[in-house]
Tab-separated table of C-alpha atoms and ligand atoms in Angstrom:
chain	number	residue	atom	x	y	z
S	1	MET	CA	-71.567	12.574	23.384
S	2	SER	CA	-70.594	12.862	20.481
S	3	VAL	CA	-68.249	10.305	18.404
S	4	LYS	CA	-65.508	11.337	16.315
S	5	ILE	CA	-64.275	8.791	13.547
S	6	ALA	CA	-61.129	9.725	11.737
S	7	ILE	CA	-60.707	8.385	8.009
S	8	ILE	CA	-57.100	8.448	7.112
S	9	SER	CA	-56.326	6.700	3.787
S	10	ASP	CA	-53.462	5.832	2.016
S	11	LEU	CA	-50.439	6.851	3.782
S	12	HIS	CA	-47.947	4.985	1.224
S	13	LEU	CA	-45.677	4.749	4.247
S	14	GLY	CA	-42.201	3.800	2.442
S	15	ILE	CA	-42.805	5.934	-0.379
S	16	GLY	CA	-40.165	8.025	-2.092
S	17	ARG	CA	-37.191	6.395	-0.069
S	18	ASN	CA	-33.582	7.821	-1.267
S	19	THR	CA	-35.316	10.991	-2.918
S	20	GLU	CA	-35.813	14.186	-1.384
S	21	ARG	CA	-39.332	13.338	-0.766
S	22	SER	CA	-38.619	10.396	1.513
S	23	GLU	CA	-39.672	12.125	4.753
S	24	ASP	CA	-42.817	13.373	2.882
S	25	CYS	CA	-45.095	10.189	3.952
S	26	TRP	CA	-43.842	10.295	7.642
S	27	ASP	CA	-44.307	13.967	8.012
S	28	ALA	CA	-47.769	13.576	6.375
S	29	ALA	CA	-49.106	10.589	8.697
S	30	ARG	CA	-47.557	11.933	11.908
S	31	GLU	CA	-49.521	15.419	11.156
S	32	ALA	CA	-52.693	13.361	10.541
S	33	PHE	CA	-52.369	11.082	13.366
S	34	GLU	CA	-51.941	14.291	15.737
S	35	LYS	CA	-54.800	16.276	14.585
S	36	ALA	CA	-57.120	12.876	14.895
S	37	LYS	CA	-55.870	12.195	18.544
S	38	ASP	CA	-59.247	13.476	19.959
S	39	CYS	CA	-61.237	10.938	17.593
S	40	ASP	CA	-62.420	7.768	19.309
S	41	LEU	CA	-61.887	5.669	16.442
S	42	ILE	CA	-59.252	5.489	13.607
S	43	LEU	CA	-60.532	4.059	9.808
S	44	LEU	CA	-57.557	3.374	7.514
S	45	PRO	CA	-58.740	2.479	4.060
S	46	GLY	CA	-55.345	0.682	2.423
S	47	ASP	CA	-52.325	1.472	1.350
S	48	ILE	CA	-50.780	2.299	4.779
S	49	PHE	CA	-47.597	0.913	3.343
S	50	ASP	CA	-46.426	1.748	-0.091
S	51	GLY	CA	-45.088	-1.910	-0.314
S	52	ARG	CA	-46.023	-5.386	0.204
S	53	ILE	CA	-43.209	-6.129	2.150
S	54	PRO	CA	-41.893	-3.288	4.140
S	55	ARG	CA	-38.260	-2.396	5.359
S	56	PRO	CA	-37.560	-2.640	8.706
S	57	GLU	CA	-37.196	0.856	9.093
S	58	ASP	CA	-40.587	1.418	7.642
S	59	TRP	CA	-41.927	-0.991	10.493
S	60	ALA	CA	-40.288	0.810	12.972
S	61	LYS	CA	-41.421	4.299	12.104
S	62	CYS	CA	-44.807	2.871	11.665
S	63	MET	CA	-45.057	1.092	15.000
S	64	GLY	CA	-43.638	4.196	16.808
S	65	ILE	CA	-46.609	6.587	15.088
S	66	LEU	CA	-49.360	3.682	15.737
S	67	SER	CA	-47.883	2.935	19.721
S	68	ASN	CA	-48.993	6.478	20.481
S	69	VAL	CA	-52.587	6.284	19.299
S	70	LYS	CA	-54.648	5.624	22.272
S	71	VAL	CA	-57.829	4.196	20.343
S	72	PRO	CA	-59.120	1.837	18.399
S	73	ILE	CA	-57.687	1.357	14.755
S	74	VAL	CA	-59.803	-0.505	12.028
S	75	ALA	CA	-57.949	-1.231	8.775
S	76	ILE	CA	-58.289	-3.066	5.623
S	77	HIS	CA	-55.180	-3.811	3.018
S	78	GLY	CA	-54.975	-1.657	-0.291
S	79	ASN	CA	-53.362	-2.927	-3.699
S	80	HIS	CA	-49.950	-2.321	-2.267
S	81	GLU	CA	-50.043	-4.353	0.229
S	82	ARG	CA	-51.811	-7.349	-1.061
S	83	ARG	CA	-50.206	-10.699	-0.922
S	84	GLY	CA	-51.150	-14.313	-2.118
S	85	LYS	CA	-53.173	-16.633	-0.657
S	86	GLY	CA	-51.472	-17.900	3.166
S	87	LEU	CA	-49.010	-15.016	2.812
S	88	ILE	CA	-49.498	-12.687	5.881
S	89	ASN	CA	-50.091	-8.942	4.312
S	90	PRO	CA	-48.221	-6.139	6.235
S	91	VAL	CA	-51.941	-4.628	7.634
S	92	GLU	CA	-52.556	-8.029	9.181
S	93	GLY	CA	-48.890	-7.898	10.387
S	94	LEU	CA	-49.834	-5.011	12.487
S	95	GLU	CA	-52.836	-6.656	13.633
S	96	HIS	CA	-50.725	-9.702	14.986
S	97	ALA	CA	-48.942	-7.077	17.098
S	98	LYS	CA	-52.052	-5.682	18.228
S	99	PHE	CA	-51.709	-1.952	16.902
S	100	LEU	CA	-55.120	-2.337	15.110
S	101	LYS	CA	-58.113	-4.489	13.661
S	102	TYR	CA	-57.673	-6.041	10.362
S	103	LEU	CA	-60.792	-6.387	8.384
S	104	HIS	CA	-61.520	-8.665	4.965
S	105	CYS	CA	-64.866	-9.516	4.199
S	106	LYS	CA	-65.881	-9.415	7.403
S	107	SER	CA	-67.257	-6.740	10.092
S	108	LYS	CA	-66.207	-5.516	13.744
S	109	VAL	CA	-68.701	-3.739	15.913
S	110	PHE	CA	-67.129	-1.269	18.392
S	111	ASP	CA	-68.757	0.015	21.552
S	112	ILE	CA	-67.621	3.539	21.945
S	113	LYS	CA	-69.656	5.910	24.643
S	114	GLY	CA	-72.532	3.753	24.649
S	115	ARG	CA	-72.639	3.957	20.972
S	116	LYS	CA	-72.401	0.952	18.364
S	117	ILE	CA	-70.180	1.336	15.053
S	118	SER	CA	-70.268	-1.228	12.965
S	119	VAL	CA	-67.380	-1.373	10.093
S	120	PHE	CA	-67.778	-3.695	7.532
S	121	GLY	CA	-64.186	-4.194	5.521
S	122	MET	CA	-63.307	-5.585	2.269
S	123	GLY	CA	-59.773	-5.079	1.081
S	124	TRP	CA	-58.374	-4.632	-2.385
S	125	VAL	CA	-58.782	-7.712	-4.986
S	126	PRO	CA	-58.039	-7.314	-8.628
S	127	GLU	CA	-60.624	-5.061	-10.056
S	128	ALA	CA	-61.949	-7.866	-12.417
S	129	TYR	CA	-62.882	-9.764	-9.583
S	130	ALA	CA	-64.742	-7.056	-7.021
S	131	LYS	CA	-68.098	-7.276	-8.114
S	132	GLU	CA	-68.169	-10.954	-7.454
S	133	VAL	CA	-65.967	-10.866	-4.167
S	134	LEU	CA	-68.520	-7.925	-2.932
S	135	HIS	CA	-71.165	-10.746	-3.916
S	136	ASN	CA	-69.765	-13.335	-2.049
S	137	CYS	CA	-69.019	-11.270	1.034
S	138	ASN	CA	-72.655	-10.347	1.216
S	139	PRO	CA	-71.903	-7.045	3.708
S	140	GLN	CA	-75.148	-6.935	5.923
S	141	PRO	CA	-75.206	-3.945	8.293
S	142	VAL	CA	-75.739	-4.610	12.106
S	143	GLU	CA	-79.121	-3.530	13.531
S	144	GLY	CA	-79.007	-0.753	16.121
S	145	ALA	CA	-75.472	0.174	15.134
S	146	TYR	CA	-74.092	3.159	12.894
S	147	ASN	CA	-72.713	1.105	9.975
S	148	ILE	CA	-69.527	1.933	8.307
S	149	PHE	CA	-68.662	0.134	4.883
S	150	VAL	CA	-65.061	0.470	3.604
S	151	LEU	CA	-63.103	-0.706	0.367
S	152	HIS	CA	-60.104	-0.189	-1.552
S	153	GLN	CA	-61.379	-0.049	-5.084
S	154	SER	CA	-62.102	1.895	-8.313
S	155	VAL	CA	-65.622	2.691	-7.826
S	156	SER	CA	-67.170	4.016	-11.370
S	157	PRO	CA	-67.164	7.006	-11.726
S	158	TYR	CA	-64.041	7.233	-9.649
S	159	VAL	CA	-61.471	5.387	-11.343
S	160	PHE	CA	-57.449	5.155	-10.219
S	161	ASN	CA	-56.073	4.076	-13.385
S	162	SER	CA	-57.480	3.291	-16.866
S	163	ILE	CA	-55.627	0.275	-17.631
S	164	GLU	CA	-57.686	-1.447	-15.001
S	165	PRO	CA	-61.103	-0.597	-15.467
S	166	PRO	CA	-63.497	-1.122	-12.237
S	167	SER	CA	-66.344	-3.479	-12.446
S	168	LEU	CA	-67.806	-1.507	-9.229
S	169	THR	CA	-69.991	1.641	-9.244
S	170	LEU	CA	-71.350	3.460	-6.663
S	171	GLU	CA	-74.977	1.750	-7.375
S	172	ASP	CA	-73.306	-1.695	-6.698
S	173	LEU	CA	-72.370	-1.016	-2.872
S	174	PRO	CA	-74.292	-2.846	-0.730
S	175	LYS	CA	-77.431	-1.203	0.462
S	176	GLY	CA	-78.359	-0.362	4.206
S	177	PHE	CA	-75.129	1.334	5.393
S	178	ASP	CA	-74.992	4.713	6.798
S	179	LEU	CA	-71.710	5.765	5.337
S	180	TYR	CA	-69.540	4.648	2.876
S	181	VAL	CA	-65.537	4.918	2.638
S	182	CYS	CA	-63.316	4.069	-0.103
S	183	GLY	CA	-59.608	4.216	-0.118
S	184	HIS	CA	-57.574	3.802	-3.421
S	185	ILE	CA	-58.293	7.028	-5.347
S	186	HIS	CA	-55.644	9.466	-4.052
S	187	TRP	CA	-57.836	12.758	-4.310
S	188	ASN	CA	-60.906	13.411	-1.993
S	189	VAL	CA	-64.031	13.041	-3.084
S	190	MET	CA	-67.636	13.764	-1.268
S	191	ASP	CA	-70.205	11.929	-3.125
S	192	LYS	CA	-73.699	10.083	-1.981
S	193	THR	CA	-74.748	6.608	-2.885
S	194	HIS	CA	-78.120	5.145	-1.748
S	195	GLY	CA	-78.600	8.163	-0.412
S	196	LYS	CA	-75.897	8.076	2.386
S	197	PRO	CA	-72.481	10.102	2.308
S	198	PHE	CA	-69.644	8.153	0.028
S	199	LEU	CA	-66.422	9.390	1.247
S	200	ILE	CA	-62.491	9.247	-0.429
S	201	PRO	CA	-60.031	10.786	1.486
S	202	GLY	CA	-57.238	10.618	-1.137
S	203	SER	CA	-53.818	9.994	0.001
S	204	THR	CA	-51.986	11.826	2.691
S	205	VAL	CA	-49.006	12.220	0.250
S	206	THR	CA	-48.567	12.840	-3.133
S	207	THR	CA	-47.970	9.834	-5.142
S	208	GLN	CA	-48.400	11.275	-9.114
S	209	VAL	CA	-48.233	14.775	-9.771
S	210	ASN	CA	-51.344	15.153	-12.036
S	211	LYS	CA	-54.385	17.567	-12.861
S	212	SER	CA	-56.441	15.664	-9.826
S	213	GLU	CA	-53.555	15.955	-7.384
S	214	ALA	CA	-52.569	19.475	-8.300
S	215	LYS	CA	-56.321	20.884	-7.330
S	216	ASN	CA	-57.064	18.819	-4.522
S	217	PRO	CA	-55.898	19.360	-0.986
S	218	LYS	CA	-54.224	16.191	1.062
S	219	GLY	CA	-55.818	15.591	4.081
S	220	PHE	CA	-58.652	13.294	5.845
S	221	TYR	CA	-62.148	13.123	7.033
S	222	ILE	CA	-63.290	13.602	10.295
S	223	VAL	CA	-67.005	11.995	10.813
S	224	GLU	CA	-68.706	13.397	13.747
S	225	LEU	CA	-71.755	11.435	15.181
S	226	ASP	CA	-73.918	13.486	17.499
S	227	ASP	CA	-77.921	13.895	16.852
S	228	ASP	CA	-76.751	14.460	13.282
S	229	VAL	CA	-73.613	13.470	11.161
S	230	LYS	CA	-70.843	16.297	10.586
S	231	ILE	CA	-68.253	15.660	8.060
S	232	ASN	CA	-65.277	17.852	7.894
S	233	PHE	CA	-62.115	17.290	5.864
S	234	ILE	CA	-59.139	18.073	7.437
S	235	LYS	CA	-56.093	19.472	5.467
S	236	LEU	CA	-52.659	18.494	6.030
S	237	ASP	CA	-50.382	21.588	6.493
S	238	SER	CA	-46.960	19.688	5.865
S	239	ALA	CA	-48.116	18.838	2.581
S	240	ARG	CA	-45.991	19.919	-0.650
S	241	LYS	CA	-48.144	22.370	-2.931
S	242	VAL	CA	-48.366	20.456	-6.258
S	243	TYR	CA	-48.092	22.507	-9.476
S	244	TYR	CA	-49.828	21.028	-12.979
S	245	LYS	CA	-49.603	22.986	-16.113
S	246	GLU	CA	-49.791	21.887	-19.712
S	247	PHE	CA	-48.542	24.018	-22.541
S	248	LYS	CA	-49.762	23.639	-26.290
S	249	VAL	CA	-47.185	23.626	-29.087
S	250	ASP	CA	-47.872	23.574	-32.731
S	251	ASN	CA	-45.724	23.572	-36.047
S	252	ASN	CA	-45.755	27.473	-35.922
S	253	LYS	CA	-44.216	27.935	-32.756
S	254	LYS	CA	-40.626	28.511	-31.773
S	255	ILE	CA	-38.624	26.202	-29.427
S	256	SER	CA	-37.447	29.622	-27.867
S	257	ASP	CA	-40.885	31.051	-27.536
S	258	ILE	CA	-41.662	27.679	-25.702
S	259	THR	CA	-39.007	27.538	-22.996
S	260	GLU	CA	-39.524	30.883	-22.582
S	261	GLU	CA	-43.222	30.418	-21.781
S	262	ILE	CA	-42.157	27.465	-19.456
S	263	GLU	CA	-39.784	29.433	-17.827
S	264	GLU	CA	-41.631	32.396	-17.022
S	265	TYR	CA	-44.070	30.033	-15.509
S	266	LEU	CA	-41.836	28.304	-13.092
S	267	ASN	CA	-40.353	31.825	-12.091
S	268	GLY	CA	-44.154	32.430	-10.957
S	269	ILE	CA	-43.752	29.412	-8.564
S	270	ASN	CA	-42.428	30.982	-4.649
S	271	GLU	CA	-43.127	28.497	-1.763
S	272	ASP	CA	-41.279	27.931	1.369
S	273	LYS	CA	-41.254	24.113	1.112
S	274	LYS	CA	-40.066	23.118	-2.460
S	275	PRO	CA	-43.505	22.591	-4.232
S	276	LEU	CA	-43.967	19.422	-6.701
S	277	VAL	CA	-44.323	20.845	-10.250
S	278	ARG	CA	-45.123	19.048	-13.629
S	279	VAL	CA	-44.865	20.861	-16.490
S	280	VAL	CA	-46.283	18.702	-19.765
S	281	VAL	CA	-45.618	19.994	-23.102
S	282	ARG	CA	-48.405	18.755	-25.686
S	283	GLY	CA	-49.011	19.045	-29.258
S	284	SER	CA	-46.856	18.639	-32.676
S	285	ILE	CA	-43.484	20.210	-32.845
S	286	GLY	CA	-42.049	20.990	-36.859
S	287	LYS	CA	-39.764	17.876	-38.243
S	288	GLY	CA	-36.105	18.038	-36.950
S	289	SER	CA	-37.098	20.911	-33.963
S	290	ASN	CA	-35.335	19.641	-30.899
S	291	LEU	CA	-37.210	20.151	-27.685
S	292	ASP	CA	-35.015	18.879	-24.995
S	293	LEU	CA	-36.096	20.691	-21.611
S	294	ARG	CA	-34.042	18.428	-19.267
S	295	TYR	CA	-32.231	21.383	-18.364
S	296	LEU	CA	-34.933	22.918	-16.336
S	297	LYS	CA	-34.755	20.371	-13.319
S	298	ASP	CA	-31.332	21.434	-12.815
S	299	LYS	CA	-31.862	25.068	-13.402
S	300	TYR	CA	-34.802	25.168	-10.859
S	301	ARG	CA	-33.581	22.713	-8.320
S	302	ASP	CA	-33.227	24.899	-5.284
S	303	LYS	CA	-36.835	26.210	-5.703
S	304	MET	CA	-39.096	23.125	-6.489
S	305	ILE	CA	-38.913	19.328	-7.577
S	306	LEU	CA	-39.860	19.738	-11.093
S	307	SER	CA	-40.342	16.986	-13.766
S	308	VAL	CA	-41.009	17.757	-17.029
S	309	GLY	CA	-42.839	15.515	-19.735
S	310	VAL	CA	-42.830	16.292	-23.594
S	311	ARG	CA	-45.846	14.722	-25.657
S	312	VAL	CA	-45.365	15.837	-28.904
S	313	SER	CA	-45.880	12.902	-31.264
S	314	GLU	CA	-48.764	11.452	-33.442
S	315	GLU	CA	-51.913	10.091	-31.843
S	316	GLU	CA	-51.081	6.724	-31.678
S	317	LEU	CA	-47.650	6.746	-30.452
S	318	GLU	CA	-49.161	9.012	-27.727
S	319	LYS	CA	-51.415	6.342	-26.647
S	320	LYS	CA	-48.733	3.880	-26.237
S	321	ILE	CA	-46.380	6.546	-24.595
S	322	LYS	CA	-49.347	6.903	-21.955
S	323	LEU	CA	-49.738	3.386	-21.209
S	324	LEU	CA	-46.214	2.898	-20.367
S	325	ARG	CA	-46.050	5.994	-18.395
S	326	ASP	CA	-49.254	4.441	-16.530
S	327	VAL	CA	-47.649	1.101	-16.145
S	328	MET	CA	-44.059	2.645	-14.625
S	329	ASP	CA	-46.451	4.989	-12.158
S	330	GLU	CA	-48.445	2.145	-10.763
S	331	ARG	CA	-47.121	-1.267	-9.796
S	332	VAL	CA	-50.525	-3.042	-9.954
S	333	SER	CA	-50.759	-2.368	-13.260
S	334	ILE	CA	-48.062	-4.427	-14.031
S	335	MET	CA	-49.592	-6.975	-11.884
S	336	ASP	CA	-52.593	-7.148	-13.624
S	337	ILE	CA	-51.163	-7.048	-16.985
S	338	GLY	CA	-48.666	-9.820	-15.768
S	339	MET	CA	-51.796	-11.724	-14.614
S	340	ARG	CA	-53.721	-11.138	-17.655
S	341	ILE	CA	-50.924	-12.466	-19.900
S	342	LEU	CA	-50.579	-15.324	-18.024
S	343	ARG	CA	-54.557	-16.228	-17.467
S	344	GLU	CA	-54.891	-15.874	-21.724
S	345	ASN	CA	-51.805	-18.101	-22.105
S	346	MET	CA	-53.511	-20.746	-19.831
S	347	ASN	CA	-56.765	-20.543	-21.494
S	348	GLU	CA	-54.705	-21.048	-24.387
S	349	MET	CA	-53.714	-24.361	-23.221
S	350	LYS	CA	-57.214	-25.354	-21.959
S	351	SER	CA	-55.582	-25.881	-18.327
S	352	SER	CA	-57.274	-25.883	-15.450
S	353	PHE	CA	-54.467	-24.212	-13.370
S	354	ASP	CA	-55.487	-21.723	-10.661
S	355	PHE	CA	-53.548	-19.055	-12.601
S	356	GLU	CA	-53.913	-16.261	-10.143
S	357	GLU	CA	-52.452	-18.174	-7.426
S	358	ILE	CA	-49.624	-19.130	-9.674
S	359	PHE	CA	-49.047	-15.517	-10.663
S	360	GLU	CA	-49.342	-14.594	-6.947
S	361	PHE	CA	-46.511	-17.048	-6.044
S	362	LEU	CA	-44.333	-15.794	-8.708
S	363	VAL	CA	-44.973	-12.006	-7.528
S	364	ASP	CA	-43.877	-13.101	-4.236
S	365	GLY	CA	-40.823	-14.481	-5.502
S	366	ASN	CA	-42.193	-18.096	-4.507
S	367	VAL	CA	-40.955	-19.857	-7.444
S	368	ASP	CA	-40.738	-23.088	-5.513
S	369	GLY	CA	-44.441	-22.662	-4.257
S	370	ALA	CA	-45.485	-21.773	-8.521
S	371	MET	CA	-43.845	-24.832	-9.568
S	372	ALA	CA	-45.625	-26.785	-6.837
S	373	GLN	CA	-48.856	-25.706	-7.684
S	374	LEU	CA	-47.951	-26.192	-11.400
S	375	LEU	CA	-46.927	-29.964	-10.581
S	376	SER	CA	-49.945	-30.657	-8.764
S	377	ASN	CA	-51.882	-29.783	-11.787
S	378	LEU	CA	-49.634	-31.091	-14.309
S	379	ASP	CA	-51.320	-34.658	-14.620
S	380	GLU	CA	-54.621	-32.859	-15.296
S	381	PHE	CA	-52.857	-30.659	-17.229
S	382	VAL	CA	-51.306	-33.374	-19.504
S	383	ASN	CA	-54.926	-35.133	-20.074
S	384	LYS	CA	-56.631	-32.202	-20.499
S	385	SER	CA	-54.254	-30.243	-23.266
S	386	LYS	CA	-55.554	-30.316	-26.628
S	387	ASN	CA	-53.077	-28.487	-27.821
S	388	PRO	CA	-50.126	-30.362	-29.353
S	389	SER	CA	-47.987	-27.580	-29.943
S	390	VAL	CA	-47.084	-27.159	-26.410
S	391	ASP	CA	-44.251	-28.695	-25.624
S	392	MET	CA	-44.234	-30.742	-22.031
S	393	SER	CA	-40.797	-32.193	-22.088
S	394	GLY	CA	-39.800	-29.060	-19.820
S	395	LEU	CA	-41.990	-29.647	-17.176
S	396	GLN	CA	-41.813	-33.449	-17.410
S	397	ARG	CA	-38.597	-33.482	-16.454
S	398	TRP	CA	-39.506	-32.057	-13.109
S	399	VAL	CA	-41.890	-35.039	-12.146
S	400	SER	CA	-39.813	-37.781	-13.656
D	1	LIG	MN1	-53.057	3.989	-2.849
């Protein structure tokens, strides 16, 4: 008898609230679970929720969906759900309510139709630490089981965000597993490592309108274990179509020609459900030319959800704009940039502070926790500080 495992990743429940797309993540989640209902096990490789502190409305809807699932669910947390030490992340929250089994640096064996299925899970950690954490976890396959290894990281060559380079490559994943599964990346991938399948289902909902997401359908995997292993990608019909197109311009092109070209392209798009359309204009235009395409969004409002990017500038400036855009698109980058700055500053002060812990307290708005952590290290800090320019008077006020 065959065993079917559904792998549904990056549901991002709660994304796009108060926008035209607020129901998209829920439509996708409902469709995915509906299409997975004859499966025997459901694997969620992180970013179930879009936020680390979901709103009650999102909890309620999510639990409504999960409460209809009759088979075991196993999950890890993604970068969107990670919280500091000692704090409960929302995936753990779902485990407390018995909706699923939560794994972080551990495994769980399921007995399904007389077969042993072992899942080893590692939730998201900042990319810089992924290799070390993986090494410390020391994942081992379970003998006599079908062994699945699941994580939520960039795994080179599959990189979510160029700001945060991966420390892991496909080759670094632990040997001896039958199937490797990765969340985090929002487009679907079927590759191999150590001679076994490496699957990225991609997100069920479009989070960024870019080239990769435009040419790649939304959906999830069903892995069917019989005498052999069958892997099927199940497309989601509820997903909005995504269109992405770049227009090149140069100094010789007239503004009216550019707008005409873009409108011609937009006029050719016709979908029942408003598609997500992104148009990007690149190149350089003559000094003083005013390329303002904001009117397009209103003009096509009834036909599509349109965003327009105008990237006409010199190269160095363009790089900086890209960095800013990436930062705006992905919250984790801000966290990582923040953490990097904090770490650099603290290294400069030659302190032995646990900057990561302090940063996590700050991210969670727990200023008291951060302060307590600072104060507990203060004596050591004062003794060790070799930097006479550090003004300690402000901090010492707190301990006196
Ligand atoms: Mn994600």
